[in-house]
Structures are given as C-alpha cells and as structure tokens.
Short mmCIF file of C-alpha atoms and ligand atoms in Angstrom, two decimals:
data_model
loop_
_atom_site.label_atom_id
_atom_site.label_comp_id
_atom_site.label_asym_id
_atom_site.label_seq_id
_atom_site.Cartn_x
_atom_site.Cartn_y
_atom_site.Cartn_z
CA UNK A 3 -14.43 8.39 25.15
CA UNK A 4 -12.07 10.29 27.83
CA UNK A 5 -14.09 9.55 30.90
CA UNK A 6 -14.17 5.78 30.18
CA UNK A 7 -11.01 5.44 29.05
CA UNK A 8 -10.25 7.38 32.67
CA UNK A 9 -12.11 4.85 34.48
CA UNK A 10 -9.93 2.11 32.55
CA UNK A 11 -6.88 3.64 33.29
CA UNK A 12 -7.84 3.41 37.07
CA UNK A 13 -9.85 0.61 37.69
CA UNK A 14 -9.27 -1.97 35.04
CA UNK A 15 -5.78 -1.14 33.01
CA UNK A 16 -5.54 -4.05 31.52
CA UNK A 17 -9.35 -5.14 30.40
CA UNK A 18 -10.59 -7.81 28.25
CA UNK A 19 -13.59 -6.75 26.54
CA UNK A 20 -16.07 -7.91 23.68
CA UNK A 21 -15.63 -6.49 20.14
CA UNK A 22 -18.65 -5.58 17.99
CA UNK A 23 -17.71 -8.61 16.11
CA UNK A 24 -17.96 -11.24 18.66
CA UNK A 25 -14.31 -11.95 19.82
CA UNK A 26 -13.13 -10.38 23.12
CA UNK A 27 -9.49 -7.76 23.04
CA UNK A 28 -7.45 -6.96 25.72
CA UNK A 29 -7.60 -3.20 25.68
CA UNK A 30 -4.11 -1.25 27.54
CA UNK A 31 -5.27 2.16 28.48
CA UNK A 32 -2.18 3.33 30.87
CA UNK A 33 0.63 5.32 29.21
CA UNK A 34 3.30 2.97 30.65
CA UNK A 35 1.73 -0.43 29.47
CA UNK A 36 1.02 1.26 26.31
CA UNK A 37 4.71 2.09 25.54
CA UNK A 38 5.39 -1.29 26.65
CA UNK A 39 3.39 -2.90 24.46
CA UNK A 40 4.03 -1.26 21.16
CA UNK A 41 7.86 -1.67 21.82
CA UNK A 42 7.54 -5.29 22.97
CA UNK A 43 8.13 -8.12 19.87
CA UNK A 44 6.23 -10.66 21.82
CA UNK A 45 3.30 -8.67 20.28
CA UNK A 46 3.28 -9.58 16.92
CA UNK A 47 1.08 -7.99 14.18
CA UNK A 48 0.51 -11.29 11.97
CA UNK A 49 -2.01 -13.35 13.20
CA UNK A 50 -1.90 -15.38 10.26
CA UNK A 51 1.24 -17.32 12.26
CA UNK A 52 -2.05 -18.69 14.30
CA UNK A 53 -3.83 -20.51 11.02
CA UNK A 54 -3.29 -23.28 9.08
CA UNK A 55 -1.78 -23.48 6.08
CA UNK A 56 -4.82 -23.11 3.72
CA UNK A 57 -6.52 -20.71 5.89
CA UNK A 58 -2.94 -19.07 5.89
CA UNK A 59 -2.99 -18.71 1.70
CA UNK A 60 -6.04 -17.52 1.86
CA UNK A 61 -5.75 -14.58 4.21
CA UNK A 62 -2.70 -13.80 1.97
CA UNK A 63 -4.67 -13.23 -1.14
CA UNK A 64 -6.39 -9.69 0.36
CA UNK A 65 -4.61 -7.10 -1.35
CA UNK A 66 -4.01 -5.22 1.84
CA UNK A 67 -2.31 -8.11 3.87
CA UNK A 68 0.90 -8.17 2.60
CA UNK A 69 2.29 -4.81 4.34
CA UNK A 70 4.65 -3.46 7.02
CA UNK A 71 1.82 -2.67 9.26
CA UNK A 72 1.03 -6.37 9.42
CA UNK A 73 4.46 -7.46 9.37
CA UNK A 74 6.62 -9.07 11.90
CA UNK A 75 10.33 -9.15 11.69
CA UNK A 76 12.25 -10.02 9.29
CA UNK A 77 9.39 -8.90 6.86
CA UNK A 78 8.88 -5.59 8.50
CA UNK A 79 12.11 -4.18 7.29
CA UNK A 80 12.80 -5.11 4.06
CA UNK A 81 8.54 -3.88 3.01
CA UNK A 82 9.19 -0.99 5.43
CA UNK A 83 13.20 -0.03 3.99
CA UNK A 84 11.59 0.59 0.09
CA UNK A 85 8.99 3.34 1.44
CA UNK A 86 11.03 4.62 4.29
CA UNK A 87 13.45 6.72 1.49
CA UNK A 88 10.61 8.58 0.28
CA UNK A 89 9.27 9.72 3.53
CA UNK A 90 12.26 11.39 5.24
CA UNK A 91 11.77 14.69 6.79
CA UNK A 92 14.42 16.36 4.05
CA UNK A 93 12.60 14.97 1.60
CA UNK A 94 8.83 15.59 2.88
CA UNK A 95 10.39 19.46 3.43
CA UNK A 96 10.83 20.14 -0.38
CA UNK A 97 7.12 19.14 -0.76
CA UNK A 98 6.04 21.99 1.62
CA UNK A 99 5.80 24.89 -1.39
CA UNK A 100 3.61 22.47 -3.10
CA UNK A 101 1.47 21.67 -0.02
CA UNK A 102 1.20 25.64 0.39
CA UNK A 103 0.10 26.14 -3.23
CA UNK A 104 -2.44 22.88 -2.98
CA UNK A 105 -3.77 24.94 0.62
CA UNK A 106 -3.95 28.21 -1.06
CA UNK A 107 -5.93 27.03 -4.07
CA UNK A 108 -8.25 25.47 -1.84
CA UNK A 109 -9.09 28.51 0.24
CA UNK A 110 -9.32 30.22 -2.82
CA UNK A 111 -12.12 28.40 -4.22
CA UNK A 112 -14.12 29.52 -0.70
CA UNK A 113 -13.13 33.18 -1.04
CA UNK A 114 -16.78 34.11 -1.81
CA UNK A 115 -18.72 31.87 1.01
CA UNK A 116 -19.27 33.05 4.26
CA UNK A 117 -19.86 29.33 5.60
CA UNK A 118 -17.86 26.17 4.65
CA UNK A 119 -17.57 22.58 5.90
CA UNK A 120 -13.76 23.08 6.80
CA UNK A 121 -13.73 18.94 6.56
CA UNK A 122 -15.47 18.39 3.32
CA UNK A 123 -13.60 21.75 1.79
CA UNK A 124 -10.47 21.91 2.86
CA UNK A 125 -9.12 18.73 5.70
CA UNK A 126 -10.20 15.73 3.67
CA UNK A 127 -9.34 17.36 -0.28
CA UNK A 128 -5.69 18.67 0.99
CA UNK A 129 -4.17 15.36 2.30
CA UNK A 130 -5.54 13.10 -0.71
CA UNK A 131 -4.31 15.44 -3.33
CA UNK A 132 -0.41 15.02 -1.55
CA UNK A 133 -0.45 11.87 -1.23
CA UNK A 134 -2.05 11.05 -4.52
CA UNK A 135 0.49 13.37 -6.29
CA UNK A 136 3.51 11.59 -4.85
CA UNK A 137 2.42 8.16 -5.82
CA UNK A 138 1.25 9.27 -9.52
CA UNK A 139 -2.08 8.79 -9.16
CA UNK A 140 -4.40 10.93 -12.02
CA UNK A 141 -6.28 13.54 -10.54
CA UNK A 142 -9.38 12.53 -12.27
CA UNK A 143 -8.57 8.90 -10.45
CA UNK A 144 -9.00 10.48 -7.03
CA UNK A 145 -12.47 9.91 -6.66
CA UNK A 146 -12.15 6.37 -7.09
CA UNK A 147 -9.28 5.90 -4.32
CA UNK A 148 -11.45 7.51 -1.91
CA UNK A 149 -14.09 5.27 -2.41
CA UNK A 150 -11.53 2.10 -1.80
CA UNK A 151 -10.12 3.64 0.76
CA UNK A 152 -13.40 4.21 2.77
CA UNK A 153 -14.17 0.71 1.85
CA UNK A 154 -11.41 -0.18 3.10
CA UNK A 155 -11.82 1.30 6.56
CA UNK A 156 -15.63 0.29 6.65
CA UNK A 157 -14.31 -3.24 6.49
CA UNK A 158 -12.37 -3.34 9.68
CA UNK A 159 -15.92 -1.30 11.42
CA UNK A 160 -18.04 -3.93 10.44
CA UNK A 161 -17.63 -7.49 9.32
CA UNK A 162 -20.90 -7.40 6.98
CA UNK A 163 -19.88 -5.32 4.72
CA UNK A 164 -17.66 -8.56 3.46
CA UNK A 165 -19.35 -8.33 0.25
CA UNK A 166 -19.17 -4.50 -0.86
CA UNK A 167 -15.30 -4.80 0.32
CA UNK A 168 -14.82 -7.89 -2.05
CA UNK A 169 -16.45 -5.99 -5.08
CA UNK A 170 -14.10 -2.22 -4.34
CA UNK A 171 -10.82 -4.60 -3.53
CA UNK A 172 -11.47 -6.20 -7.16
CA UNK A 173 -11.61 -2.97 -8.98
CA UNK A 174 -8.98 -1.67 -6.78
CA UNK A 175 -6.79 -4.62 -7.55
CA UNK A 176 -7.18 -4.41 -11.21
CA UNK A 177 -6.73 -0.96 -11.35
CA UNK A 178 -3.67 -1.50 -10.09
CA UNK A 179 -2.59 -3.95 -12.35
CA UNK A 180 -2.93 -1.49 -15.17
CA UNK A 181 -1.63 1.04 -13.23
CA UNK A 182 1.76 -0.56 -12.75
CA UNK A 183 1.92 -1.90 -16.10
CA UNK A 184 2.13 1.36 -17.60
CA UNK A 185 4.60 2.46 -15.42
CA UNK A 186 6.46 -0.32 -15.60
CA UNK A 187 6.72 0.90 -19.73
CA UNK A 188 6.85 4.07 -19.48
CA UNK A 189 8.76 5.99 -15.60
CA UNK A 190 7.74 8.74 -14.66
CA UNK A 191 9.32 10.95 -11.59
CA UNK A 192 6.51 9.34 -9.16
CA UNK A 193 6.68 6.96 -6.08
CA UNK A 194 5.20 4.40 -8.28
CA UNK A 195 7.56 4.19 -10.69
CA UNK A 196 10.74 4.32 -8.32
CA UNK A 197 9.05 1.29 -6.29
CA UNK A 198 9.04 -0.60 -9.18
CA UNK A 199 12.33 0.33 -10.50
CA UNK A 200 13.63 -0.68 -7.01
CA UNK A 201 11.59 -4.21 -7.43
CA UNK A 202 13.82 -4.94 -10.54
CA UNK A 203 16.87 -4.07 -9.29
CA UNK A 204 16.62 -6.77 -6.74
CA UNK A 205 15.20 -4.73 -3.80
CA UNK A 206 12.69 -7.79 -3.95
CA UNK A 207 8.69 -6.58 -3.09
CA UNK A 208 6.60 -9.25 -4.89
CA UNK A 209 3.61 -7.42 -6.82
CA UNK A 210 1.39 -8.75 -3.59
CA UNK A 211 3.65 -6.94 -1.62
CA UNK A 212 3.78 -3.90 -3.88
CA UNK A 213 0.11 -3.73 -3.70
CA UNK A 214 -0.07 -3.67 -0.15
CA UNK A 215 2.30 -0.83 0.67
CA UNK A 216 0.63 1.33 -2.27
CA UNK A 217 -2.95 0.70 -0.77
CA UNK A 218 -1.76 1.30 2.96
CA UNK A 219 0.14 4.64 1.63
CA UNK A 220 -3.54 5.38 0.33
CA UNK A 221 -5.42 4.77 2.93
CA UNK A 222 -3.01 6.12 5.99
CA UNK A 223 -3.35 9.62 3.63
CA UNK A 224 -6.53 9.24 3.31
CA UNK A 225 -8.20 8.87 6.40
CA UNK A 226 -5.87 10.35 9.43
CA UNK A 227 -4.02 13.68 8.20
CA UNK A 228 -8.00 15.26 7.69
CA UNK A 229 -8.28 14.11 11.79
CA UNK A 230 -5.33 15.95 12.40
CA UNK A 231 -6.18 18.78 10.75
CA UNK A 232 -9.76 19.17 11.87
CA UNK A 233 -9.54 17.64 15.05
CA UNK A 234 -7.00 20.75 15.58
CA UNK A 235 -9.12 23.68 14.32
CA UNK A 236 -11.66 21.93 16.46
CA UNK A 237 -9.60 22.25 19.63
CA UNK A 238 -8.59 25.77 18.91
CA UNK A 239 -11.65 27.12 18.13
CA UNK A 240 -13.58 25.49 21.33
CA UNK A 241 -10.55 27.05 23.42
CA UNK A 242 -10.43 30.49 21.98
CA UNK A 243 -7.43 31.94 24.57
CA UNK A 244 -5.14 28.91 23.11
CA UNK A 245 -6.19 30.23 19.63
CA UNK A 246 -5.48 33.66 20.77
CA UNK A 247 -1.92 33.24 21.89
CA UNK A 248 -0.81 31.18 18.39
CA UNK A 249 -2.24 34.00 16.89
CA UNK A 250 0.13 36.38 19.06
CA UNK A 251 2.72 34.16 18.76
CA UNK A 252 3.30 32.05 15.56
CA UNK A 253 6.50 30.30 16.06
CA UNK A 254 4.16 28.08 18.65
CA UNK A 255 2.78 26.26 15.51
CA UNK A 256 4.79 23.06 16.16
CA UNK A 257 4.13 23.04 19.86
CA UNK A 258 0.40 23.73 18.77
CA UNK A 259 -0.06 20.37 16.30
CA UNK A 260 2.19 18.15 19.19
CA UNK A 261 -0.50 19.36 21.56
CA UNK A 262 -3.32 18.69 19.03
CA UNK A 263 -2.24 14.63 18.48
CA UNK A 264 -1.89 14.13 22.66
CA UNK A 265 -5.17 16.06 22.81
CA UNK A 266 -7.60 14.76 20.26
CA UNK A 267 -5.26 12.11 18.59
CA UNK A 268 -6.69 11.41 15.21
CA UNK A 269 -5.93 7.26 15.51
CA UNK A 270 -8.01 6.43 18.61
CA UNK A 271 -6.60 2.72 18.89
CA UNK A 272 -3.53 0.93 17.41
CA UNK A 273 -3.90 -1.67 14.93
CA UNK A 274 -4.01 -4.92 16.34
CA UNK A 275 -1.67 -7.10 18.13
CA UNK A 276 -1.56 -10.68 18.85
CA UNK A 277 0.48 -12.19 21.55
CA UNK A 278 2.91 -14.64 20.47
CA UNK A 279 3.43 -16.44 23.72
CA UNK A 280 1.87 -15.66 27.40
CA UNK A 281 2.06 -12.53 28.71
CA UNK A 282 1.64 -11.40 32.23
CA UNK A 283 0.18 -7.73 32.32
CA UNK A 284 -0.92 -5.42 35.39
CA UNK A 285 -2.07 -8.71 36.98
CA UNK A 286 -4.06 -9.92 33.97
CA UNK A 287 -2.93 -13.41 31.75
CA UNK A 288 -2.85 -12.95 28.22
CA UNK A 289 -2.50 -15.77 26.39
CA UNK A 290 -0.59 -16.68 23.21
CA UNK A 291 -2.99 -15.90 20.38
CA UNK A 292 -4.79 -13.11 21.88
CA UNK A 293 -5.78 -10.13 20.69
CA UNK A 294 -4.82 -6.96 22.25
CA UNK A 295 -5.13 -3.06 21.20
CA UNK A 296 -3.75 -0.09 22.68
CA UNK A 297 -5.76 2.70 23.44
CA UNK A 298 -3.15 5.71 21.81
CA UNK A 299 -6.06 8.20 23.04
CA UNK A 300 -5.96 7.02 26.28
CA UNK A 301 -2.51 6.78 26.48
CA UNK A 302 -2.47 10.43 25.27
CA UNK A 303 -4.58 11.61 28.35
CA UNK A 304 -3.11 9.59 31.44
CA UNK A 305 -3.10 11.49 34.37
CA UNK A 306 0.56 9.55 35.19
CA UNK A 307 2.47 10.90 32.52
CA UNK A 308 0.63 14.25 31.86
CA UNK A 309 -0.11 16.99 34.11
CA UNK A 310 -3.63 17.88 33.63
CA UNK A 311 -4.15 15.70 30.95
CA UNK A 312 -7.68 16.95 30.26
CA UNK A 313 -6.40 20.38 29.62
CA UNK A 314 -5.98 21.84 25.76
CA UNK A 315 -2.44 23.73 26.50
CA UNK A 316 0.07 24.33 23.41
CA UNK A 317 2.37 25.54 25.12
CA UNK A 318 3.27 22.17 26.98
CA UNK A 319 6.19 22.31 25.33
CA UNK A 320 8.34 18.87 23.57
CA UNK A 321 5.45 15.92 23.74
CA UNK A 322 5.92 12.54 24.28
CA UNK A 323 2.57 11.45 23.11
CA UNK A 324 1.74 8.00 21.03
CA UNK A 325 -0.55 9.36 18.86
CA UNK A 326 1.71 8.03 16.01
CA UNK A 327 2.48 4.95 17.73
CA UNK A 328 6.19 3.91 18.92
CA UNK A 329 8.32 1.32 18.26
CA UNK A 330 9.15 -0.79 15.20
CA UNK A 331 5.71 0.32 13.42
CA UNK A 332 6.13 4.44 14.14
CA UNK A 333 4.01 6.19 11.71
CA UNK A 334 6.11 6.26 8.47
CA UNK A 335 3.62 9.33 7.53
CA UNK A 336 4.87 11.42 10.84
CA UNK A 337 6.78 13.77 8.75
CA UNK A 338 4.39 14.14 5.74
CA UNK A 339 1.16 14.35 8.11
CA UNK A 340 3.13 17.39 10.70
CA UNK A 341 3.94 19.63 7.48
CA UNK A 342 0.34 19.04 6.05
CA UNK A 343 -1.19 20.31 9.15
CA UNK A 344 1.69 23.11 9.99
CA UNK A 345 1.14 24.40 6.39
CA UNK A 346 -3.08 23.66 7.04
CA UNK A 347 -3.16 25.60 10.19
CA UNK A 348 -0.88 28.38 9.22
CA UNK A 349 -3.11 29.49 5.58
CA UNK A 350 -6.13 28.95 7.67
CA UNK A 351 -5.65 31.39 10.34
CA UNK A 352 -3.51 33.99 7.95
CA UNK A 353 -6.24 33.79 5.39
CA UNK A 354 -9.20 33.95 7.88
CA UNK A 355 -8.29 35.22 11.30
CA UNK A 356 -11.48 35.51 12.32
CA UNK A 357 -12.72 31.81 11.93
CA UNK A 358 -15.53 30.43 13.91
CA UNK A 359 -17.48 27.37 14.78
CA UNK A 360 -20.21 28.02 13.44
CA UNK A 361 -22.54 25.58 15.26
CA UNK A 362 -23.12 24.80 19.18
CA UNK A 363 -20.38 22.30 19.84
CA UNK A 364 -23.46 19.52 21.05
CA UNK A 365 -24.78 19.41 17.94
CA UNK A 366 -21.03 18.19 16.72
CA UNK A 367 -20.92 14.09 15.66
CA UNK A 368 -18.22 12.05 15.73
CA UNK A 369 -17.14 9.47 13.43
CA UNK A 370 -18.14 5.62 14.24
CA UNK A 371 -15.86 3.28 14.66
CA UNK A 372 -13.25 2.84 17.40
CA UNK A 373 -10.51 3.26 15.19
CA UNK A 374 -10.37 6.85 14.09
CA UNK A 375 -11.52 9.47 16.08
CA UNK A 376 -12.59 12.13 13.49
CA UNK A 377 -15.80 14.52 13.10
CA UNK A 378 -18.61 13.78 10.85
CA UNK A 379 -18.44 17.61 9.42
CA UNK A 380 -16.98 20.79 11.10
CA UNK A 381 -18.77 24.06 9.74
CA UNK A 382 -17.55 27.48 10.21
CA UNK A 383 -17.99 30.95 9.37
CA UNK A 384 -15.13 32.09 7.43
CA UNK A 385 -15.47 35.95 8.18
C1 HEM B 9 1.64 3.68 11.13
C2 HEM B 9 -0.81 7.41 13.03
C3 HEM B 9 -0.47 9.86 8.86
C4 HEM B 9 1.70 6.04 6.87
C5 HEM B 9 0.95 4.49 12.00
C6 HEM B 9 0.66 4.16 13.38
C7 HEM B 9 -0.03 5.19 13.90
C8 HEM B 9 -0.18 6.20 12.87
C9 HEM B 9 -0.59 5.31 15.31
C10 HEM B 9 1.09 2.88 14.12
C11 HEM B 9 -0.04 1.89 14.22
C12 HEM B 9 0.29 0.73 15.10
O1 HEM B 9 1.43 0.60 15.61
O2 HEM B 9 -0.61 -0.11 15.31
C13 HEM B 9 -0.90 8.39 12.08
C14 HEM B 9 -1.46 9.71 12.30
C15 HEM B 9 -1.36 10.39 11.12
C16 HEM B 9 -0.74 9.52 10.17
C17 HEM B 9 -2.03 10.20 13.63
C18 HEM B 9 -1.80 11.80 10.77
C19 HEM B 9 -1.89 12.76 11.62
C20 HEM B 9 0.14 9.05 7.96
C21 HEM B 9 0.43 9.39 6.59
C22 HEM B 9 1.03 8.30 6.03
C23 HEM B 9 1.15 7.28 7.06
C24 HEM B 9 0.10 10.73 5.94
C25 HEM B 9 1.55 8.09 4.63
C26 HEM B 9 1.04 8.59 3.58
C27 HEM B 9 1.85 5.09 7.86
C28 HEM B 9 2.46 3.79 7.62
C29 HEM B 9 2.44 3.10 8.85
C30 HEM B 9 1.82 4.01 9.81
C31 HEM B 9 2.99 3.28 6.30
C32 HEM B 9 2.96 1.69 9.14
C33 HEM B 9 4.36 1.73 9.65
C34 HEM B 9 4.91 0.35 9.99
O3 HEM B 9 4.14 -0.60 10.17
O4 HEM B 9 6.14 0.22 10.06
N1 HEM B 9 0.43 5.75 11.71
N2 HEM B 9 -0.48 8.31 10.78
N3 HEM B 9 0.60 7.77 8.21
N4 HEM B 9 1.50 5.19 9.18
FE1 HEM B 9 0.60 6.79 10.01
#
C-alpha cells in the first residue's frame, strides 16, 4: 500500500473515497493530520449518536458494541478504568516468565522440522494462549474463540457475511453466559472473575458491557500481536544486515520492535471515526456525520516526520510512530503486545540463529482487508 498511500500523502491528504461497502470515508494519510485527528473529541467513535432511537436499541444489542473502542466520553472511562488495572506495564512484566515458557514450548514442538509456517506455528498460537490464560478461558475452548474472533473481523471486511456473524455471535454470546455464571459461583485468580467481582462492588459494567470488553480483549489478542510478531521476522529476514547487527547487539531488541510497528504496522487503519460537527481539514469539508479513518500505516511512513521513511533501520532510536494509535483510545494492549514480541523475537533468534525465508519474497500474500496488514503464511527454514 506504501506507494499509494505516498501519493495520498502528497497529492490528496485529506481524500474522500468509496468503501467496498458502498459509503464513501475520508481517509487522513499525513502524520500531522493523523495525530490531530485521533487526539481531537470532535471525532467521536459512536455513530449510533446519528440514529434514531429504535435503530439506536438495535445497534446496541451486538455483543461487541458496548466497548471502550466505540465509546465516547463519559463512557470511555469508566468501560476503559475496569481493564486498564490489569494491563499495566508492572503487571504485564510478571507475565513475561510465563510468555517465555509458552515461547519455549512452542519451539520445542518444531525441534525436529527443518521447515515451519512461523505464523501458523508459532505468531498466531503464542498471543491467543496469553491472552486466553489471563481471562480464564479453557484451553480446550481456544479453538472456538478463534473462530469468533475471525468472524468477528470477517464482519467488518465484508457486509455479507451478516448471516455467518449472527450464527458465531449467538454461540459466542451464550457461551458467555455460562461462562460468567460459573465464575460468578465459583472465583478463580482470572481476569474474568475480578471483572465481575468489580461489577458487584459497584464499579458498574452492565453484563452488555461486560461482554463487550471480554470479546474486544479477545479479538485485539487475537488478531494484531501475530502481525507484530511476523510482520517483524518478516522485516528482518528481507533486510539481513538489520538482522545481523540485533544479532551483534541484543540490547537493540526494543529499538528493533519500535522500528517494526512504524515499519510494517500490524493495524493498517484506525477504527472508525465519525465527525460530530463540521470539520475543516487540509482544505477539505467534512461534515457532521461523516466517516473518517486514519491511515496509522501511512502515518508511520510520512516523509515529514521520518527521515527516509521507506528505510527498515532499528537503530532509529525512541519512535514516535501511531501504530498503536494516540489519544484517548491508545492501545490498552501496548504493554502486553511489546513483551509478547520482545520475548517472540528473542527465543526465535537464540533458538535458531540461522532462520531463513524460505520462499522468494513475491510469492509472499498478504492478508485482505484494509484493516490489518498481516501475511497469509510466512515459511522458513529453521536450520
Ligand atoms: C486499541 C493497535 C495489541 C487491546 C488499539 C488501537 C490501535 C491498536 C491502533 C487504537 C484504535 C483506534 O484508535 O481506532 C494494536 C497493535 C497491537 C495491539 C498494533 C499489537 C502489536 C493489543 C492487545 C490487546 C489490545 C494484545 C489486549 C489484549 C486494545 C484495546 C483497545 C486497543 C482494549 C481500545 C482502547 C480504547 O478504546 O480505549 N490497539 N493493539 N491491543 N487495543 Fe490494541
């Protein structure tokens, strides 16, 4: 997408354009208007201010609509406050032996292939198994979550899957129900339970609401830590002197995964925002009840606020990239998803230092959907 989103940046920053579905977006592709956006409370994230009432109760009923990420102030902080305690970086640190066991056990089942899918094998598995862990989920459950989740992120890629989404939200929904209700008799040390502990004593989330933040916790581990993560090796491994000098020199890990999200950012566009009044923008009109999206990728690559923006370099230094947003709706994940890939990237390269693509880089696929940018699969030779 680079060179288009280049030819955005300079010819058309602000651009209205039609969405696979039929309804046109602004799309904000400079660095500066992106920041400006994001941090900007005329752009709110529910649109549901813009129905009536009835179309208003029904939007409501989706089991993923009541969350922070489509939540406007006041809302925001009180569904946001709840989560925000179990995702500080102190906390998210004391998970990192665990995330170093879950990445050793996972390399260990490849010891004895030469070839693996380092998506399939290692990316995708090591995220869901944190994140499902935290909440409580079952490990034989995990199968099921991923197949909501993808559901989940179908829906937003293409409107006619309506009635596969309905069937998935249903069974998610209903598991749960049952889910919470045995929690709800019997605590255990998991997110679950201390989110509904915290619901009855008065830290109001209705169970709509408790829903919602569950199934976006899901999803947001689901689908954008395995980008991270192979979106990184990716970058490293087509830019072998960059993989070269972490190897040399270890401590530029951090630096490394900063440069990774500017470079191949795993969320290619920000949820959506609506404009809550008129808004004049590099020359352009937007009006109240528009939709507009921020290109993060874009953003990521302007030639205006990075020096050779095209260029894979971890040794830029401290990063001021968007690829986990800014403002009010900052990734609450940002901690969890840096120690996933620090701990990814370092058992990787210590247990196989000699790692390869092991396919020409054209024949490499990349996810549909504007949403995540992501590979299809990522083989490699292990050895
Ligand atoms: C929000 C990116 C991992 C939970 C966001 C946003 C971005 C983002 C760009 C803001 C969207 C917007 O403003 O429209 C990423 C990336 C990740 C990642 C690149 C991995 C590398 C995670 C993980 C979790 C998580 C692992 C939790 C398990 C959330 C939540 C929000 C969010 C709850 C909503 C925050 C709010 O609305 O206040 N993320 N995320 N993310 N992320 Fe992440």
């Amino acid at each position: 997408p680079y060179p288009a989103f280049h030819s955005l940046q300079q010819n058309s920053p602000v651009h209205r354009t039609l969405m696979p579905d039929g309804h046109y977006a602004w799309i904000v592709t400079r660095y500066e208007d992106a920041v400006n956006v994001l941090k900007d409370q005329r752009f709110i994230k529910d649109f549901t201010v813009f129905l009536d009432e009835e179309s208003r109760a029904q939007a409501h009923q989706s089991i993923f609509s009541r969350n922070m990420l489509f939540a406007d102030p006041p809302d925001h902080k009180r569904l946001r406050g709840l989560v925000q305690q179990a995702f500080t970086p102190r906390i998210i640190e004391e998970l990192r032996g665990r995330i170093t066991e879950i990445a050793n056990e996972l390399i260990d089942d490849m010891q004895d292939r030469s070839q693996i899918d380092l998506i399939d094998d290692f990316a995708f598995p090591l995220p869901i198994i944190v994140i499902c862990e935290m909440l409580g989920v079952p490990s034989e459950d995990r199968d099921k979550f991923r197949t909501w989740s993808n559901t989940l992120v179908e829906a937003s890629n293409d409107p006619e899957k309506a009635e596969k989404v309905q069937q998935h939200m249903q069974e998610f929904t209903a598991y749960l129900q049952e889910w919470m209700a045995d929690r709800q008799e019997n605590p255990q040390n998991d997110m679950i339970s201390k989110l509904i502990q915290a619901e009855e004593s008065g830290d109001r989330l209705s169970e709509q609401e408790l829903y919602g933040v569950v199934s976006l916790l899901i999803i947001a581990g689901h689908e954008t830590t395995v980008n991270l993560i192979s979106n990184g090796m990716y970058a490293l491994m087509t830019h072998p002197e960059q993989m070269r000098k972490l190897q040399e020199q270890p401590d530029l890990l951090r630096p490394a995964i900063e440069e990774m999200l500017r470079f191949e950012g795993p969320v290619e566009f920000s949820t959506d925002r609506w404009a809550s009044e008129t808004v004049e923008l590099q020359g352009q009109t937007i009006h109240r009840g528009e939709h507009v999206l921020v290109a993060l990728d874009a953003a990521n690559r302007d030639p205006e606020a990075f020096e050779d923006p095209d260029v894979f370099d971890i040794t830029r230094g401290r990063s001021k990239h968007l690829a986990f947003g800014k403002g009010m709706h900052f990734c609450l994940g940002a901690p969890l998803a840096r120690v996933e890939a620090e701990v990814s990237l370092q058992t990787l390269l210590e247990r196989f230092p000699d790692l390869q693509l092991s396919t020409d880089v054209s024949d490499l696929e990349w996810r549909p959907g504007i949403l995540m940018r992501g590979l299809m699969e990522l083989p490699v030779r292990l050895k």
